[in-house]
Coordinates of C-alpha atoms in Angstrom, one line a residue:
M1334 CA -11.3 15.1 -30.1
K1335 CA -12.0 11.4 -30.1
F1336 CA -13.5 9.8 -33.3
F1337 CA -13.8 6.2 -32.0
K1338 CA -16.4 4.8 -29.6
Q1339 CA -13.9 2.4 -28.1
K1340 CA -12.7 3.2 -24.6
N1341 CA -9.2 2.6 -23.4
I1342 CA -8.7 1.1 -19.9
E1343 CA -5.4 0.9 -18.2
V1344 CA -4.8 -1.9 -15.6
I1345 CA -2.2 -1.1 -12.9
T1346 CA -1.2 -4.0 -10.7
I1347 CA 0.2 -3.5 -7.2
E1348 CA 1.3 -6.6 -5.5
G1349 CA 3.7 -7.8 -2.8
I1350 CA 5.3 -5.7 0.0
I1351 CA 5.4 -1.9 -0.8
K1352 CA 8.9 -0.7 -0.3
A1353 CA 10.3 2.8 -0.3
Y1354 CA 13.1 2.0 -2.7
G1355 CA 14.4 -0.4 -5.3
K1356 CA 12.7 -3.2 -7.3
N1357 CA 10.1 -4.2 -4.8
G1358 CA 7.7 -6.5 -6.6
F1359 CA 4.7 -4.1 -6.8
S1360 CA 3.4 -2.9 -10.1
K1361 CA 5.1 -5.9 -11.7
K1362 CA 8.8 -5.0 -12.2
K1363 CA 8.6 -1.2 -11.6
N1364 CA 10.2 0.6 -8.8
T1365 CA 8.6 3.4 -6.8
I1366 CA 9.6 6.3 -9.0
E1367 CA 8.7 4.4 -12.2
L1368 CA 5.3 3.7 -10.8
L1369 CA 4.6 7.3 -9.7
D1370 CA 5.8 8.5 -13.1
E1371 CA 3.4 6.1 -14.9
L1372 CA 0.5 7.1 -12.7
N1373 CA 1.2 10.8 -13.5
N1374 CA 1.4 10.0 -17.2
I1375 CA -2.0 8.2 -17.0
A1376 CA -3.6 11.2 -15.3
N1377 CA -2.5 13.4 -18.2
N1378 CA -3.1 11.0 -21.0
E1379 CA -6.4 11.8 -22.7
K1380 CA -6.3 8.5 -24.6
I1381 CA -6.8 6.6 -21.4
D1382 CA -10.4 6.8 -20.3
G1383 CA -10.3 4.8 -17.1
V1384 CA -8.1 2.8 -14.7
L1385 CA -8.5 -0.5 -13.0
L1386 CA -6.2 -0.7 -10.0
R1387 CA -5.6 -4.4 -9.1
L1388 CA -4.3 -4.8 -5.5
D1389 CA -2.9 -7.9 -3.8
S1390 CA -0.6 -6.6 -1.1
P1391 CA -0.3 -6.7 2.7
G1392 CA 1.0 -3.1 2.7
G1393 CA 4.4 -1.7 3.5
A1394 CA 6.3 1.6 3.6
A1395 CA 4.1 4.3 5.0
G1396 CA 5.4 7.3 3.0
T1397 CA 5.5 5.4 -0.2
S1398 CA 1.9 4.1 0.2
E1399 CA 0.7 7.7 0.8
E1400 CA 2.6 8.9 -2.4
I1401 CA 0.9 6.3 -4.5
Y1402 CA -2.5 7.0 -2.9
Q1403 CA -2.1 10.7 -3.8
A1404 CA -1.2 9.8 -7.4
V1405 CA -4.2 7.5 -7.7
K1406 CA -6.5 10.1 -6.2
H1407 CA -5.2 12.6 -8.8
I1408 CA -6.2 10.3 -11.6
A1409 CA -9.6 9.7 -10.0
S1410 CA -10.3 13.4 -10.1
K1411 CA -9.9 13.3 -13.9
K1412 CA -11.2 9.9 -14.9
P1413 CA -12.9 6.9 -13.3
V1414 CA -10.7 4.6 -11.2
I1415 CA -11.9 1.3 -9.7
A1416 CA -9.8 -0.5 -7.1
S1417 CA -10.1 -4.3 -7.3
I1418 CA -8.8 -6.2 -4.2
G1419 CA -7.8 -9.8 -4.9
N1420 CA -6.4 -11.9 -2.1
T1421 CA -5.2 -9.1 0.2
G1422 CA -5.7 -5.3 0.3
C1423 CA -4.4 -4.3 3.7
S1424 CA -2.7 -1.5 5.4
G1425 CA -0.7 0.6 2.9
A1426 CA -2.5 -1.2 0.0
Y1427 CA -5.9 -0.3 1.4
L1428 CA -4.7 3.3 1.8
I1429 CA -3.8 3.3 -1.9
A1430 CA -7.3 1.8 -2.7
C1431 CA -8.9 4.8 -1.0
G1432 CA -7.7 7.0 -3.8
A1433 CA -10.0 5.2 -6.2
N1434 CA -13.6 6.2 -6.9
E1435 CA -14.9 2.8 -5.7
I1436 CA -13.4 -0.3 -4.1
I1437 CA -14.4 -3.9 -4.9
A1438 CA -13.0 -6.9 -3.0
S1439 CA -13.4 -10.5 -3.7
N1440 CA -15.6 -12.6 -1.5
M1441 CA -12.6 -14.2 0.3
S1442 CA -10.4 -11.1 0.4
I1443 CA -8.7 -9.8 3.5
V1444 CA -9.1 -6.1 3.9
G1445 CA -8.3 -3.3 6.3
S1446 CA -5.5 -3.4 8.8
I1447 CA -5.8 0.4 9.2
G1448 CA -2.9 0.9 11.5
A1449 CA 0.9 1.6 11.7
I1450 CA 3.7 -0.5 13.0
M1451 CA 7.4 -0.2 13.7
T1452 CA 9.4 -3.3 14.6
I1453 CA 12.8 -2.8 16.2
P1454 CA 14.9 -5.9 16.8
N1455 CA 16.7 -6.2 20.2
V1456 CA 19.7 -8.5 20.3
S1457 CA 21.2 -7.0 23.5
K1458 CA 20.8 -10.4 25.4
L1459 CA 22.5 -12.2 22.5
K1460 CA 25.3 -9.6 22.5
D1461 CA 25.9 -10.2 26.2
K1462 CA 25.8 -14.0 25.8
I1463 CA 28.4 -14.2 23.1
G1464 CA 30.5 -11.4 24.5
I1465 CA 30.3 -8.6 22.0
D1466 CA 31.2 -5.1 23.0
V1467 CA 29.5 -2.2 21.1
T1468 CA 30.7 1.4 21.4
T1469 CA 28.2 4.1 20.3
I1470 CA 29.3 7.7 19.8
K1471 CA 26.3 9.9 19.2
S1472 CA 25.4 13.6 18.8
G1473 CA 22.2 13.5 20.9
N1474 CA 20.3 11.4 23.4
M1475 CA 17.8 10.1 20.7
K1476 CA 20.3 9.5 17.9
D1477 CA 20.6 5.7 18.6
I1478 CA 16.9 5.2 19.4
C1479 CA 16.8 2.2 17.1
N1480 CA 20.1 0.7 18.2
V1481 CA 19.4 -3.1 18.2
F1482 CA 22.2 -3.7 20.8
K1483 CA 20.5 -1.9 23.7
D1484 CA 17.1 -1.9 25.4
M1485 CA 14.9 1.1 24.7
N1486 CA 14.2 3.4 27.7
E1487 CA 10.8 4.8 28.5
E1488 CA 11.5 8.2 26.9
E1489 CA 12.6 6.6 23.7
R1490 CA 9.6 4.2 23.7
K1491 CA 7.3 7.1 24.2
L1492 CA 8.8 9.0 21.3
V1493 CA 8.4 6.0 18.9
Q1494 CA 4.9 5.4 20.2
D1495 CA 3.9 9.0 19.5
L1496 CA 5.4 8.7 16.0
V1497 CA 3.4 5.5 15.3
S1498 CA 0.2 7.0 16.8
E1499 CA 0.5 10.1 14.7
C1500 CA 1.0 8.0 11.5
H1501 CA -2.0 5.9 12.5
Q1502 CA -4.2 9.0 13.0
N1503 CA -3.1 10.4 9.6
F1504 CA -4.1 7.1 8.1
I1505 CA -7.5 7.2 9.8
N1506 CA -8.0 10.8 8.6
I1507 CA -7.3 9.8 5.0
V1508 CA -9.7 6.9 5.1
K1509 CA -12.5 9.0 6.7
E1510 CA -12.0 11.7 4.1
A1511 CA -12.0 9.2 1.2
R1512 CA -15.0 7.1 2.4
K1513 CA -17.0 10.0 3.9
D1514 CA -20.7 9.2 4.2
K1515 CA -20.1 5.6 3.0
M1516 CA -18.8 4.5 6.4
S1517 CA -21.0 3.2 9.2
D1518 CA -21.5 5.3 12.4
N1519 CA -19.5 2.8 14.4
I1520 CA -16.5 2.8 12.0
D1521 CA -14.0 3.7 14.8
E1522 CA -14.2 0.3 16.4
V1523 CA -12.4 -1.3 13.4
L1524 CA -9.8 1.3 12.8
D1525 CA -7.4 -0.2 15.3
G1526 CA -5.3 -2.2 12.9
R1527 CA -7.4 -5.3 12.7
V1528 CA -7.9 -7.2 9.4
L1529 CA -11.4 -7.8 8.1
S1530 CA -13.2 -10.1 5.8
S1531 CA -14.6 -8.4 2.7
R1532 CA -18.1 -8.8 4.1
T1533 CA -17.2 -7.1 7.3
A1534 CA -15.4 -4.4 5.4
L1535 CA -18.6 -3.9 3.3
Q1536 CA -20.7 -3.7 6.5
Y1537 CA -18.6 -0.9 7.9
G1538 CA -18.4 0.9 4.5
L1539 CA -14.7 0.4 3.9
I1540 CA -15.4 -1.1 0.5
D1541 CA -18.3 -0.5 -2.0
K1542 CA -19.0 -4.0 -3.3
I1543 CA -18.1 -7.6 -3.2
G1544 CA -17.0 -8.8 -6.5
T1545 CA -14.3 -10.2 -8.8
Y1546 CA -11.9 -8.6 -11.2
D1547 CA -14.4 -9.1 -13.9
D1548 CA -17.0 -7.3 -11.8
A1549 CA -14.6 -4.4 -11.5
I1550 CA -14.2 -4.2 -15.2
E1551 CA -18.0 -4.2 -15.7
L1552 CA -18.3 -1.4 -13.1
L1553 CA -15.7 0.6 -14.9
C1554 CA -17.5 0.1 -18.2
K1555 CA -20.7 1.4 -16.6
K1556 CA -18.9 4.5 -15.4
L1557 CA -17.6 5.0 -18.9
S1558 CA -21.1 4.5 -20.3
T1559 CA -20.0 1.7 -22.5
D1560 CA -19.9 -2.1 -22.6
R1561 CA -17.1 -4.6 -22.6
S1562 CA -17.2 -5.2 -26.3
K1563 CA -16.3 -1.6 -26.8
I1564 CA -13.3 -1.3 -24.5
N1565 CA -9.6 -1.9 -25.1
I1566 CA -7.8 -3.1 -21.9
K1567 CA -4.1 -2.4 -21.7
Y1568 CA -2.1 -4.6 -19.3
E1569 CA 1.4 -4.1 -18.0
K1570 CA 4.0 -6.3 -19.7
Q1571 CA 5.7 -8.7 -17.5
K1572 CA 8.5 -11.3 -18.0
T1573 CA 7.7 -14.1 -15.6
N1574 CA 10.5 -16.3 -14.1
I1575 CA 8.8 -18.6 -11.7
I1576 CA 12.1 -19.8 -10.1
S1577 CA 13.3 -16.3 -9.3
K1578 CA 9.8 -15.3 -8.1
L1579 CA 9.8 -18.2 -5.7
I1580 CA 13.3 -17.3 -4.4
Q1581 CA 12.3 -13.7 -4.0
T1582 CA 9.2 -14.5 -2.1
S1583 CA 10.6 -17.1 0.2
A1584 CA 14.0 -15.7 0.9
S1585 CA 14.5 -12.0 0.2
G1586 CA 11.0 -10.8 0.9
F1587 CA 10.8 -12.8 4.1
I1588 CA 14.1 -11.6 5.4
D1589 CA 13.3 -8.0 4.5
C1590 CA 10.1 -8.2 6.4
L1591 CA 11.5 -9.6 9.6
L1592 CA 15.1 -8.4 9.9
S1593 CA 17.1 -5.2 9.5
N1594 CA 20.8 -4.6 9.8
D1595 CA 20.3 -0.8 9.6
F1596 CA 21.4 0.6 12.9
D1597 CA 21.3 4.3 12.1
N1598 CA 18.0 6.1 13.1
I1599 CA 17.2 7.2 9.6
N1600 CA 17.6 3.8 8.1
C1601 CA 15.7 2.2 10.9
L1602 CA 12.8 4.6 10.5
Q1603 CA 12.6 3.6 6.8
K1604 CA 11.1 0.3 8.2
F1605 CA 8.1 2.3 9.4
K1606 CA 5.2 0.5 7.9
L1607 CA 1.5 0.6 7.4

């Protein structure tokens, strides 16, 4: 039983590329497992009355994005959750936002990109030019489907395309279930991976309102039947090192987005992204 009128709000920040492993920049310095554990603890913590989910991410790993979405959805079934999109809330980040009760995006936010992508480098021409021989010993025809040293044949291309299309359809199904009657009748025309302005997203029903972080706090207060003077906002602690952050963003993050030296199928498929 609570004896105080003050309401406790937890702010969870998800920023940067969403990765399936390691320290990946989202939720400050947490890795995937730590973030999922924290979300589960929030769902079961009766001292936390509501959650503001702050998003600034272009998306990332498909499976990880869905796991976080499910965790956010679980919280929203127990207490109000408002998703606030800052600069970018696209692809996997938008999927995560769909777990909240309502989504707010800033006036100049980029939203949407409801699609799936898998990028497989092909250095076969470079291999031939510099005279590298590669011997592949495999257990089945499709085992080296992501081998960067060879061209993909039509059968392999179809298999990968079917995989991407299935993931895309799953993404669409989640969005339609989450947004339900909020979406416009012609919603399908923007579910092809395109990015949208916040105003266009609002027009199609992919977000609920255009507003700032402060507007999201006010909306959460309204859902908690209180005002801002009677809430306690808890933020994640972060040690900021601007130099390392710049290096991470400009070097490691960029390379991780564009290149992969994982030649095994399983490792390559971990690059499957929303």
